[in-house]
Amino acid sequence: MEIRMLFIISISAIFINNFIFSRFLGLCPYIGVSKQLDSAVGMGAAVIFVMTLASTVTWLVYTYLLLPAQTNLFYHLFALKEPPDLTFLKTIAFILIIASLVQFVEMVIQKVSPALYKSLGIYLPLITTNCAILGVTLLNIDENYRFIEAIVNGFAAGVGFTLALFLMAGIREKLDLADVPKAMQGIPIAFITAGLMAIAFLGFSGLKLGM
Amino acid sequence: MSAIKVFTKGLYAQNPVFKQALGLCPTLAVTNSVQNGIGMGLAATFVLVGSNVLVSLIRKAVPAKIRIPIYIVIIASFVTVVDLSMAGYFPVLHKALGIFVPLIVVNCIILGRAEAFAGKNSVGLSFLDGLGMGLGFTMALLILGTIRELLGNGSFFGVPVTGASFEPMLIMILPPGAFLTIGFVMAFFKWLENRKASHV
């Protein structure tokens, strides 16, 4: 049952509710970094990595620090009368976690693998303000996912984002050679291409995944 | 730059959405109706004005090295204010906008203005800059929302305006319609610019 659930979550995060084409999250890097295949792959890998990590950490923080339940750590630590409700701090806490996480990952990669840092490094600072990361962590909470489900959702959302970025980069490399009307060049034609791809992805919403 | 120019540049000349291509995620996600678009635009304007004023007030006390985290915390606090007030006073709108209300934190327009303008200018000018950019953003959402709601639902602000003979194009209020609409609107603004440039 568990495995089946995880499979359903991944398929819907990658195809049916694709972050770019159906949820509109992470459009800035999608338009900005999709000019070449190499940089698209680099950005995609960085996003998958940070999304998975951010989903893990924010879920733990939300469940054990912010949520007013018997498991709240502040409740035990300070021997409070009742568990404190800190859920209103969700937005501030999550964005700080993501920002520091990105900084931390950057430092670790720089020390451990300079080669990987060279290929991923320049994309990491951009990720802090990527709304897809904050988006996936908030969705995990909204959907009431359990721990493993949240991690799988984070990973699959990253894969879906990478898929969209990779496809787009492939198309835009060819588009450079095409004869596009002057007013359409650059961002406008990229959006119209994305619109046509979104129509194709709309086909996935016909998939019926039994729970 | 005069105070009037600081205010008006956000409306057209440096419109955050059409000219700078910033803040795209909420722009596309919430414009399936005019009402959602305006709600989102005004919420972002409030955060933009608030954070611009506060960032400008403390600009001399903030060490340059840690300014970005400080800006993010300021913005996140204002977003929390908006999020909770909206949930209290406009629960329907809050539900329709969904996670895009907390996501105002990562709207690049807001951090961009804090970094590019409010951190270097006086409180008054920062207020005008925030208001201008916010209204420019709201205007962009209004334009996209109007086109999409009219073509996709045959209505404006929830009121039916097209006759029974008009068959609404559902695609326009679905995700692909957002991409197509903004693509064509941006191309239109670029066309205007090109035409102006070739006339001078």
mmCIF file of C-alpha atoms in Angstrom:
data_model
loop_
_atom_site.group_PDB
_atom_site.id
_atom_site.type_symbol
_atom_site.label_atom_id
_atom_site.label_comp_id
_atom_site.label_asym_id
_atom_site.label_seq_id
_atom_site.Cartn_x
_atom_site.Cartn_y
_atom_site.Cartn_z
ATOM 1 C CA MET A 1 0.000 0.000 0.000
ATOM 2 C CA GLU A 2 2.781 2.365 1.013
ATOM 3 C CA ILE A 3 4.811 1.747 -2.149
ATOM 4 C CA ARG A 4 1.712 2.168 -4.292
ATOM 5 C CA MET A 5 0.978 5.520 -2.639
ATOM 6 C CA LEU A 6 4.554 6.697 -3.215
ATOM 7 C CA PHE A 7 4.328 5.690 -6.872
ATOM 8 C CA ILE A 8 1.111 7.682 -7.284
ATOM 9 C CA ILE A 9 2.673 10.716 -5.618
ATOM 10 C CA SER A 10 5.706 10.586 -7.920
ATOM 11 C CA ILE A 11 3.719 10.172 -11.128
ATOM 12 C CA SER A 12 1.411 13.031 -10.279
ATOM 13 C CA ALA A 13 4.264 15.333 -9.237
ATOM 14 C CA ILE A 14 6.269 14.608 -12.401
ATOM 15 C CA PHE A 15 3.532 14.549 -15.044
ATOM 16 C CA ILE A 16 0.021 15.460 -13.919
ATOM 17 C CA ASN A 17 0.818 18.389 -11.614
ATOM 18 C CA ASN A 18 4.106 19.245 -13.296
ATOM 19 C CA PHE A 19 5.615 22.186 -11.440
ATOM 20 C CA ILE A 20 6.120 24.281 -14.547
ATOM 21 C CA PHE A 21 3.193 23.408 -16.751
ATOM 22 C CA SER A 22 0.411 23.026 -14.258
ATOM 23 C CA ARG A 23 1.438 24.660 -10.970
ATOM 24 C CA PHE A 24 3.409 27.622 -12.410
ATOM 25 C CA LEU A 25 6.252 27.335 -9.943
ATOM 26 C CA GLY A 26 9.862 28.105 -10.798
ATOM 27 C CA LEU A 27 9.185 30.022 -13.997
ATOM 28 C CA CYS A 28 12.059 32.494 -13.584
ATOM 29 C CA PRO A 29 14.813 29.852 -13.896
ATOM 30 C CA TYR A 30 12.667 28.033 -16.462
ATOM 31 C CA ILE A 31 12.792 31.023 -18.802
ATOM 32 C CA GLY A 32 16.240 32.188 -17.676
ATOM 33 C CA VAL A 33 18.327 28.991 -17.720
ATOM 34 C CA SER A 34 16.680 27.120 -20.601
ATOM 35 C CA LYS A 35 18.822 28.490 -23.420
ATOM 36 C CA GLN A 36 21.320 25.606 -23.437
ATOM 37 C CA LEU A 37 21.055 21.910 -22.618
ATOM 38 C CA ASP A 38 24.203 21.849 -20.434
ATOM 39 C CA SER A 39 23.067 24.567 -18.085
ATOM 40 C CA ALA A 40 19.539 23.122 -18.002
ATOM 41 C CA VAL A 41 20.902 19.786 -16.746
ATOM 42 C CA GLY A 42 23.090 21.523 -14.147
ATOM 43 C CA MET A 43 20.238 23.633 -12.849
ATOM 44 C CA GLY A 44 17.909 20.621 -12.821
ATOM 45 C CA ALA A 45 20.328 18.512 -10.774
ATOM 46 C CA ALA A 46 20.807 21.338 -8.268
ATOM 47 C CA VAL A 47 17.028 21.785 -7.938
ATOM 48 C CA ILE A 48 16.362 18.054 -7.394
ATOM 49 C CA PHE A 49 19.028 17.940 -4.710
ATOM 50 C CA VAL A 50 17.905 21.040 -2.815
ATOM 51 C CA MET A 51 14.190 20.188 -3.143
ATOM 52 C CA THR A 52 14.653 16.727 -1.624
ATOM 53 C CA LEU A 53 16.760 18.113 1.203
ATOM 54 C CA ALA A 54 14.447 21.080 1.850
ATOM 55 C CA SER A 55 11.377 18.804 1.936
ATOM 56 C CA THR A 56 13.066 16.618 4.541
ATOM 57 C CA VAL A 57 14.220 19.422 6.817
ATOM 58 C CA THR A 58 11.105 21.618 6.633
ATOM 59 C CA TRP A 59 8.818 18.648 7.306
ATOM 60 C CA LEU A 60 10.790 17.775 10.450
ATOM 61 C CA VAL A 61 10.870 21.382 11.635
ATOM 62 C CA TYR A 62 7.153 21.890 10.999
ATOM 63 C CA THR A 63 6.103 18.665 12.700
ATOM 64 C CA TYR A 64 8.398 18.786 15.734
ATOM 65 C CA LEU A 65 8.830 22.525 16.352
ATOM 66 C CA LEU A 66 5.842 24.449 14.975
ATOM 67 C CA LEU A 67 2.851 22.114 15.142
ATOM 68 C CA PRO A 68 0.848 22.266 18.400
ATOM 69 C CA ALA A 69 0.943 18.559 19.237
ATOM 70 C CA GLN A 70 2.215 16.304 21.999
ATOM 71 C CA THR A 71 5.368 15.765 19.947
ATOM 72 C CA ASN A 72 6.305 19.476 19.966
ATOM 73 C CA LEU A 73 9.892 19.746 21.205
ATOM 74 C CA PHE A 74 9.426 23.188 22.815
ATOM 75 C CA TYR A 75 6.581 21.687 24.855
ATOM 76 C CA HIS A 76 8.930 19.146 26.429
ATOM 77 C CA LEU A 77 12.030 21.325 26.500
ATOM 78 C CA PHE A 78 10.495 24.200 28.444
ATOM 79 C CA ALA A 79 7.872 22.081 30.267
ATOM 80 C CA LEU A 80 5.015 24.275 28.969
ATOM 81 C CA LYS A 81 1.446 23.785 30.123
ATOM 82 C CA GLU A 82 0.200 23.034 26.615
ATOM 83 C CA PRO A 83 1.877 22.617 23.207
ATOM 84 C CA PRO A 84 2.536 26.067 21.624
ATOM 85 C CA ASP A 85 0.931 26.834 18.251
ATOM 86 C CA LEU A 86 3.740 28.290 16.152
ATOM 87 C CA THR A 87 2.302 27.454 12.728
ATOM 88 C CA PHE A 88 2.015 31.172 11.881
ATOM 89 C CA LEU A 89 5.820 31.210 11.655
ATOM 90 C CA LYS A 90 5.703 28.701 8.792
ATOM 91 C CA THR A 91 6.587 31.093 5.956
ATOM 92 C CA ILE A 92 9.423 32.835 7.802
ATOM 93 C CA ALA A 93 10.853 29.588 9.148
ATOM 94 C CA PHE A 94 10.768 27.808 5.786
ATOM 95 C CA ILE A 95 12.420 30.580 3.800
ATOM 96 C CA LEU A 96 15.190 30.876 6.399
ATOM 97 C CA ILE A 97 15.715 27.106 6.366
ATOM 98 C CA ILE A 98 15.955 27.085 2.576
ATOM 99 C CA ALA A 99 18.324 30.047 2.472
ATOM 100 C CA SER A 100 20.676 28.586 5.056
ATOM 101 C CA LEU A 101 20.390 25.100 3.557
ATOM 102 C CA VAL A 102 21.469 26.374 0.158
ATOM 103 C CA GLN A 103 24.407 28.208 1.715
ATOM 104 C CA PHE A 104 25.386 25.085 3.661
ATOM 105 C CA VAL A 105 25.132 22.767 0.651
ATOM 106 C CA GLU A 106 27.260 25.191 -1.313
ATOM 107 C CA MET A 107 30.016 25.122 1.302
ATOM 108 C CA VAL A 108 29.940 21.322 1.647
ATOM 109 C CA ILE A 109 30.102 20.714 -2.094
ATOM 110 C CA GLN A 110 32.918 23.222 -2.430
ATOM 111 C CA LYS A 111 34.989 21.328 0.171
ATOM 112 C CA VAL A 112 34.093 17.760 -0.794
ATOM 113 C CA SER A 113 33.949 17.874 -4.572
ATOM 114 C CA PRO A 114 35.408 20.901 -6.356
ATOM 115 C CA ALA A 115 34.495 19.326 -9.715
ATOM 116 C CA LEU A 116 30.815 19.103 -8.804
ATOM 117 C CA TYR A 117 30.988 22.609 -7.363
ATOM 118 C CA LYS A 118 32.283 23.895 -10.659
ATOM 119 C CA SER A 119 29.287 22.506 -12.535
ATOM 120 C CA LEU A 120 26.543 23.171 -9.926
ATOM 121 C CA GLY A 121 28.014 26.106 -8.016
ATOM 122 C CA ILE A 122 26.677 28.992 -10.045
ATOM 123 C CA TYR A 123 23.104 27.657 -9.897
ATOM 124 C CA LEU A 124 22.940 27.258 -6.134
ATOM 125 C CA PRO A 125 22.596 30.936 -5.122
ATOM 126 C CA LEU A 126 19.819 31.334 -7.687
ATOM 127 C CA ILE A 127 17.856 28.553 -6.008
ATOM 128 C CA THR A 128 17.112 30.486 -2.802
ATOM 129 C CA THR A 129 14.644 32.723 -4.601
ATOM 130 C CA ASN A 130 13.276 29.898 -6.747
ATOM 131 C CA CYS A 131 9.632 29.711 -5.743
ATOM 132 C CA ALA A 132 9.484 26.016 -6.648
ATOM 133 C CA ILE A 133 11.539 25.128 -3.559
ATOM 134 C CA LEU A 134 9.395 27.074 -1.081
ATOM 135 C CA GLY A 135 6.361 25.907 -3.055
ATOM 136 C CA VAL A 136 7.077 22.205 -2.664
ATOM 137 C CA THR A 137 7.725 22.530 1.064
ATOM 138 C CA LEU A 138 4.431 24.391 1.569
ATOM 139 C CA LEU A 139 2.557 21.862 -0.569
ATOM 140 C CA ASN A 140 3.920 19.009 1.553
ATOM 141 C CA ILE A 141 2.329 20.630 4.594
ATOM 142 C CA ASP A 142 -0.924 21.539 2.806
ATOM 143 C CA GLU A 143 -1.385 17.984 1.535
ATOM 144 C CA ASN A 144 -0.710 16.489 4.983
ATOM 145 C CA TYR A 145 1.992 14.218 3.613
ATOM 146 C CA ARG A 146 3.778 11.875 5.958
ATOM 147 C CA PHE A 147 7.568 11.994 6.267
ATOM 148 C CA ILE A 148 8.481 9.564 3.473
ATOM 149 C CA GLU A 149 5.738 10.950 1.225
ATOM 150 C CA ALA A 150 7.077 14.483 1.659
ATOM 151 C CA ILE A 151 10.589 13.398 0.674
ATOM 152 C CA VAL A 152 9.332 11.487 -2.373
ATOM 153 C CA ASN A 153 7.157 14.427 -3.391
ATOM 154 C CA GLY A 154 10.141 16.792 -3.129
ATOM 155 C CA PHE A 155 12.318 14.513 -5.239
ATOM 156 C CA ALA A 156 9.624 13.875 -7.868
ATOM 157 C CA ALA A 157 8.736 17.564 -8.142
ATOM 158 C CA GLY A 158 12.413 18.239 -8.835
ATOM 159 C CA VAL A 159 12.456 15.541 -11.511
ATOM 160 C CA GLY A 160 9.353 17.062 -13.122
ATOM 161 C CA PHE A 161 10.971 20.496 -13.098
ATOM 162 C CA THR A 162 14.147 19.095 -14.677
ATOM 163 C CA LEU A 163 12.141 17.279 -17.336
ATOM 164 C CA ALA A 164 10.357 20.497 -18.308
ATOM 165 C CA LEU A 165 13.608 22.486 -18.284
ATOM 166 C CA PHE A 166 15.418 19.865 -20.362
ATOM 167 C CA LEU A 167 12.666 19.631 -23.002
ATOM 168 C CA MET A 168 12.465 23.409 -23.232
ATOM 169 C CA ALA A 169 16.236 23.804 -23.612
ATOM 170 C CA GLY A 170 16.225 21.272 -26.450
ATOM 171 C CA ILE A 171 13.501 23.207 -28.246
ATOM 172 C CA ARG A 172 15.099 26.605 -27.657
ATOM 173 C CA GLU A 173 18.437 25.453 -29.067
ATOM 174 C CA LYS A 174 16.641 24.672 -32.323
ATOM 175 C CA LEU A 175 14.544 27.819 -32.067
ATOM 176 C CA ASP A 176 17.675 29.964 -32.328
ATOM 177 C CA LEU A 177 17.941 28.899 -35.954
ATOM 178 C CA ALA A 178 14.284 29.539 -36.758
ATOM 179 C CA ASP A 179 12.953 32.671 -38.424
ATOM 180 C CA VAL A 180 10.875 34.238 -35.646
ATOM 181 C CA PRO A 181 9.040 37.591 -36.115
ATOM 182 C CA LYS A 182 11.026 40.419 -34.553
ATOM 183 C CA ALA A 183 8.531 41.275 -31.827
ATOM 184 C CA MET A 184 8.275 37.609 -30.813
ATOM 185 C CA GLN A 185 12.006 36.990 -30.366
ATOM 186 C CA GLY A 186 13.326 36.020 -26.944
ATOM 187 C CA ILE A 187 10.891 35.680 -24.066
ATOM 188 C CA PRO A 188 7.543 35.931 -25.969
ATOM 189 C CA ILE A 189 8.274 32.951 -28.212
ATOM 190 C CA ALA A 190 9.580 31.017 -25.196
ATOM 191 C CA PHE A 191 6.224 31.526 -23.491
ATOM 192 C CA ILE A 192 4.250 30.469 -26.529
ATOM 193 C CA THR A 193 6.402 27.330 -26.839
ATOM 194 C CA ALA A 194 5.744 26.669 -23.150
ATOM 195 C CA GLY A 195 2.018 27.105 -23.811
ATOM 196 C CA LEU A 196 2.068 24.465 -26.532
ATOM 197 C CA MET A 197 4.031 22.112 -24.282
ATOM 198 C CA ALA A 198 1.528 22.746 -21.491
ATOM 199 C CA ILE A 199 -1.272 21.659 -23.831
ATOM 200 C CA ALA A 200 0.584 18.394 -24.370
ATOM 201 C CA PHE A 201 1.069 17.954 -20.627
ATOM 202 C CA LEU A 202 -2.631 18.636 -20.106
ATOM 203 C CA GLY A 203 -3.165 15.209 -21.647
ATOM 204 C CA PHE A 204 -1.692 13.616 -18.516
ATOM 205 C CA SER A 205 -4.509 15.033 -16.406
ATOM 206 C CA GLY A 206 -6.722 12.372 -17.980
ATOM 207 C CA LEU A 207 -4.755 9.712 -16.105
ATOM 208 C CA LYS A 208 -6.891 8.160 -13.401
ATOM 209 C CA LEU A 209 -4.684 7.019 -10.554
ATOM 210 C CA GLY A 210 -6.748 4.937 -8.146
ATOM 211 C CA MET A 211 -5.777 5.557 -4.543
ATOM 212 C CA MET B 1 15.118 61.445 -11.106
ATOM 213 C CA SER B 2 12.023 63.372 -9.995
ATOM 214 C CA ALA B 3 9.582 61.920 -7.482
ATOM 215 C CA ILE B 4 6.863 61.639 -10.131
ATOM 216 C CA LYS B 5 9.187 59.698 -12.415
ATOM 217 C CA VAL B 6 10.083 57.321 -9.557
ATOM 218 C CA PHE B 7 6.400 56.560 -9.153
ATOM 219 C CA THR B 8 5.383 56.273 -12.810
ATOM 220 C CA LYS B 9 8.329 54.244 -14.129
ATOM 221 C CA GLY B 10 6.897 51.079 -12.564
ATOM 222 C CA LEU B 11 3.618 51.497 -14.406
ATOM 223 C CA TYR B 12 4.881 51.292 -17.969
ATOM 224 C CA ALA B 13 8.541 52.100 -18.767
ATOM 225 C CA GLN B 14 9.892 49.523 -16.302
ATOM 226 C CA ASN B 15 6.763 47.462 -15.751
ATOM 227 C CA PRO B 16 7.949 44.529 -13.605
ATOM 228 C CA VAL B 17 6.064 41.873 -15.573
ATOM 229 C CA PHE B 18 6.021 42.988 -19.200
ATOM 230 C CA LYS B 19 9.340 44.828 -19.357
ATOM 231 C CA GLN B 20 11.486 43.090 -16.742
ATOM 232 C CA ALA B 21 9.902 39.596 -16.787
ATOM 233 C CA LEU B 22 9.910 39.407 -12.975
ATOM 234 C CA GLY B 23 7.325 37.843 -10.696
ATOM 235 C CA LEU B 24 6.123 35.478 -13.390
ATOM 236 C CA CYS B 25 4.869 32.604 -11.251
ATOM 237 C CA PRO B 26 2.024 34.457 -9.485
ATOM 238 C CA THR B 27 1.315 36.400 -12.677
ATOM 239 C CA LEU B 28 0.462 33.243 -14.583
ATOM 240 C CA ALA B 29 -0.981 31.215 -11.750
ATOM 241 C CA VAL B 30 -3.661 33.537 -10.397
ATOM 242 C CA THR B 31 -4.884 35.353 -13.513
ATOM 243 C CA ASN B 32 -7.604 32.848 -14.428
ATOM 244 C CA SER B 33 -10.038 35.485 -13.166
ATOM 245 C CA VAL B 34 -9.906 39.272 -12.758
ATOM 246 C CA GLN B 35 -10.811 39.060 -9.090
ATOM 247 C CA ASN B 36 -7.941 36.729 -8.168
ATOM 248 C CA GLY B 37 -5.525 38.864 -10.182
ATOM 249 C CA ILE B 38 -6.463 42.077 -8.384
ATOM 250 C CA GLY B 39 -6.404 40.380 -4.977
ATOM 251 C CA MET B 40 -2.903 39.068 -5.622
ATOM 252 C CA GLY B 41 -1.767 42.422 -7.054
ATOM 253 C CA LEU B 42 -2.936 44.412 -4.042
ATOM 254 C CA ALA B 43 -1.474 41.911 -1.570
ATOM 255 C CA ALA B 44 1.908 42.114 -3.327
ATOM 256 C CA THR B 45 1.657 45.932 -3.456
ATOM 257 C CA PHE B 46 1.134 46.075 0.304
ATOM 258 C CA VAL B 47 4.167 43.867 0.941
ATOM 259 C CA LEU B 48 6.227 45.834 -1.571
ATOM 260 C CA VAL B 49 5.418 49.224 -0.048
ATOM 261 C CA GLY B 50 5.880 47.950 3.515
ATOM 262 C CA SER B 51 9.198 46.240 2.878
ATOM 263 C CA ASN B 52 10.520 49.145 0.781
ATOM 264 C CA VAL B 53 9.781 51.650 3.558
ATOM 265 C CA LEU B 54 11.253 49.464 6.298
ATOM 266 C CA VAL B 55 14.359 48.542 4.301
ATOM 267 C CA SER B 56 14.905 52.211 3.511
ATOM 268 C CA LEU B 57 14.489 53.191 7.193
ATOM 269 C CA ILE B 58 17.156 50.773 8.398
ATOM 270 C CA ARG B 59 19.431 51.015 5.353
ATOM 271 C CA LYS B 60 22.246 52.775 7.262
ATOM 272 C CA ALA B 61 22.220 50.255 10.115
ATOM 273 C CA VAL B 62 22.324 47.102 7.974
ATOM 274 C CA PRO B 63 25.798 45.613 7.329
ATOM 275 C CA ALA B 64 26.230 45.051 3.590
ATOM 276 C CA LYS B 65 27.266 41.403 3.964
ATOM 277 C CA ILE B 66 24.085 40.151 5.616
ATOM 278 C CA ARG B 67 21.621 42.495 3.948
ATOM 279 C CA ILE B 68 19.887 39.812 1.845
ATOM 280 C CA PRO B 69 18.877 37.583 4.816
ATOM 281 C CA ILE B 70 17.657 40.695 6.645
ATOM 282 C CA TYR B 71 15.585 41.777 3.642
ATOM 283 C CA ILE B 72 14.094 38.285 3.360
ATOM 284 C CA VAL B 73 13.056 38.262 7.018
ATOM 285 C CA ILE B 74 11.430 41.709 6.636
ATOM 286 C CA ILE B 75 9.556 40.590 3.526
ATOM 287 C CA ALA B 76 8.493 37.316 5.134
ATOM 288 C CA SER B 77 7.080 39.198 8.140
ATOM 289 C CA PHE B 78 4.949 41.425 5.914
ATOM 290 C CA VAL B 79 3.806 38.382 3.948
ATOM 291 C CA THR B 80 2.729 36.683 7.173
ATOM 292 C CA VAL B 81 0.693 39.797 8.040
ATOM 293 C CA VAL B 82 -1.017 39.678 4.635
ATOM 294 C CA ASP B 83 -1.524 35.911 4.809
ATOM 295 C CA LEU B 84 -3.240 35.981 8.200
ATOM 296 C CA SER B 85 -5.334 39.123 7.504
ATOM 297 C CA MET B 86 -6.499 37.724 4.186
ATOM 298 C CA ALA B 87 -7.425 34.404 5.801
ATOM 299 C CA GLY B 88 -9.440 36.377 8.370
ATOM 300 C CA TYR B 89 -11.216 38.951 6.201
ATOM 301 C CA PHE B 90 -11.310 37.369 2.691
ATOM 302 C CA PRO B 91 -11.347 33.592 3.256
ATOM 303 C CA VAL B 92 -12.681 32.842 -0.256
ATOM 304 C CA LEU B 93 -9.937 34.813 -1.992
ATOM 305 C CA HIS B 94 -7.339 33.324 0.367
ATOM 306 C CA LYS B 95 -8.449 29.843 -0.615
ATOM 307 C CA ALA B 96 -8.451 30.651 -4.339
ATOM 308 C CA LEU B 97 -4.913 32.051 -4.221
ATOM 309 C CA GLY B 98 -3.717 29.054 -2.177
ATOM 310 C CA ILE B 99 0.020 28.700 -1.677
ATOM 311 C CA PHE B 100 0.671 31.771 -3.806
ATOM 312 C CA VAL B 101 -0.018 34.017 -0.809
ATOM 313 C CA PRO B 102 2.943 32.717 1.258
ATOM 314 C CA LEU B 103 4.925 32.518 -1.982
ATOM 315 C CA ILE B 104 4.888 36.337 -2.239
ATOM 316 C CA VAL B 105 8.073 35.993 -0.136
ATOM 317 C CA VAL B 106 10.007 34.700 -3.130
ATOM 318 C CA ASN B 107 8.430 37.102 -5.626
ATOM 319 C CA CYS B 108 11.580 38.464 -7.241
ATOM 320 C CA ILE B 109 10.028 41.921 -7.744
ATOM 321 C CA ILE B 110 9.987 42.575 -3.989
ATOM 322 C CA LEU B 111 13.529 41.469 -3.176
ATOM 323 C CA GLY B 112 14.654 43.145 -6.397
ATOM 324 C CA ARG B 113 13.233 46.547 -5.379
ATOM 325 C CA ALA B 114 14.641 46.246 -1.844
ATOM 326 C CA GLU B 115 18.081 45.529 -3.271
ATOM 327 C CA ALA B 116 18.031 47.885 -6.260
ATOM 328 C CA PHE B 117 16.136 50.869 -4.847
ATOM 329 C CA ALA B 118 15.089 50.934 -1.180
ATOM 330 C CA GLY B 119 18.561 50.036 0.124
ATOM 331 C CA LYS B 120 20.001 53.177 -1.472
ATOM 332 C CA ASN B 121 17.241 55.815 -1.386
ATOM 333 C CA SER B 122 15.232 57.904 1.073
ATOM 334 C CA VAL B 123 12.049 56.661 2.737
ATOM 335 C CA GLY B 124 9.741 58.889 0.674
ATOM 336 C CA LEU B 125 11.186 57.850 -2.664
ATOM 337 C CA SER B 126 11.191 54.170 -1.637
ATOM 338 C CA PHE B 127 7.518 54.445 -0.745
ATOM 339 C CA LEU B 128 6.718 55.899 -4.180
ATOM 340 C CA ASP B 129 8.881 53.303 -5.920
ATOM 341 C CA GLY B 130 7.156 50.468 -4.070
ATOM 342 C CA LEU B 131 3.709 51.873 -4.800
ATOM 343 C CA GLY B 132 4.506 52.396 -8.506
ATOM 344 C CA MET B 133 5.983 48.936 -8.994
ATOM 345 C CA GLY B 134 3.133 47.360 -7.030
ATOM 346 C CA LEU B 135 0.490 49.107 -9.109
ATOM 347 C CA GLY B 136 2.388 48.205 -12.301
ATOM 348 C CA PHE B 137 2.297 44.574 -11.184
ATOM 349 C CA THR B 138 -1.424 44.836 -10.357
ATOM 350 C CA MET B 139 -2.082 46.398 -13.767
ATOM 351 C CA ALA B 140 -0.279 43.538 -15.513
ATOM 352 C CA LEU B 141 -2.375 41.012 -13.581
ATOM 353 C CA LEU B 142 -5.516 42.978 -14.442
ATOM 354 C CA ILE B 143 -4.694 42.932 -18.182
ATOM 355 C CA LEU B 144 -3.948 39.196 -18.216
ATOM 356 C CA GLY B 145 -6.904 38.404 -15.980
ATOM 357 C CA THR B 146 -9.285 40.381 -18.190
ATOM 358 C CA ILE B 147 -8.145 38.654 -21.386
ATOM 359 C CA ARG B 148 -8.251 35.185 -19.874
ATOM 360 C CA GLU B 149 -11.559 35.557 -18.062
ATOM 361 C CA LEU B 150 -13.234 37.164 -21.064
ATOM 362 C CA LEU B 151 -12.091 34.510 -23.539
ATOM 363 C CA GLY B 152 -12.167 31.545 -21.191
ATOM 364 C CA ASN B 153 -15.335 32.213 -19.255
ATOM 365 C CA GLY B 154 -17.145 34.978 -21.163
ATOM 366 C CA SER B 155 -17.277 37.176 -18.067
ATOM 367 C CA PHE B 156 -15.567 40.133 -16.385
ATOM 368 C CA PHE B 157 -15.211 40.207 -12.595
ATOM 369 C CA GLY B 158 -17.609 37.279 -12.426
ATOM 370 C CA VAL B 159 -20.349 39.105 -14.379
ATOM 371 C CA PRO B 160 -21.250 37.480 -17.724
ATOM 372 C CA VAL B 161 -20.666 39.991 -20.545
ATOM 373 C CA THR B 162 -20.596 38.003 -23.773
ATOM 374 C CA GLY B 163 -23.879 36.824 -25.237
ATOM 375 C CA ALA B 164 -25.056 33.251 -25.465
ATOM 376 C CA SER B 165 -23.673 33.024 -29.014
ATOM 377 C CA PHE B 166 -20.107 33.153 -27.673
ATOM 378 C CA GLU B 167 -18.669 29.754 -26.830
ATOM 379 C CA PRO B 168 -16.037 30.265 -24.040
ATOM 380 C CA MET B 169 -12.619 28.776 -24.788
ATOM 381 C CA LEU B 170 -11.921 26.687 -21.712
ATOM 382 C CA ILE B 171 -8.231 26.446 -22.625
ATOM 383 C CA MET B 172 -7.744 30.117 -21.728
ATOM 384 C CA ILE B 173 -8.440 29.605 -18.035
ATOM 385 C CA LEU B 174 -6.443 26.371 -17.960
ATOM 386 C CA PRO B 175 -2.630 26.551 -17.533
ATOM 387 C CA PRO B 176 -1.731 26.607 -21.285
ATOM 388 C CA GLY B 177 -3.898 29.709 -21.784
ATOM 389 C CA ALA B 178 -1.747 31.593 -19.269
ATOM 390 C CA PHE B 179 1.446 30.887 -21.210
ATOM 391 C CA LEU B 180 -0.118 31.764 -24.569
ATOM 392 C CA THR B 181 -1.699 34.994 -23.269
ATOM 393 C CA ILE B 182 1.447 36.360 -21.647
ATOM 394 C CA GLY B 183 3.474 35.389 -24.730
ATOM 395 C CA PHE B 184 1.218 37.403 -27.031
ATOM 396 C CA VAL B 185 0.832 40.366 -24.641
ATOM 397 C CA MET B 186 4.613 40.609 -24.206
ATOM 398 C CA ALA B 187 5.071 40.391 -27.972
ATOM 399 C CA PHE B 188 2.554 43.241 -28.345
ATOM 400 C CA PHE B 189 4.488 45.496 -25.938
ATOM 401 C CA LYS B 190 7.735 44.645 -27.737
ATOM 402 C CA TRP B 191 6.093 45.457 -31.073
ATOM 403 C CA LEU B 192 4.996 48.877 -29.726
ATOM 404 C CA GLU B 193 8.539 49.526 -28.554
ATOM 405 C CA ASN B 194 10.071 48.504 -31.890
ATOM 406 C CA ARG B 195 7.632 50.719 -33.752
ATOM 407 C CA LYS B 196 8.425 53.691 -31.537
ATOM 408 C CA ALA B 197 12.144 53.104 -31.993
ATOM 409 C CA SER B 198 11.878 52.971 -35.786
ATOM 410 C CA HIS B 199 9.828 56.209 -35.894
ATOM 411 C CA VAL B 200 12.357 58.278 -33.977
#
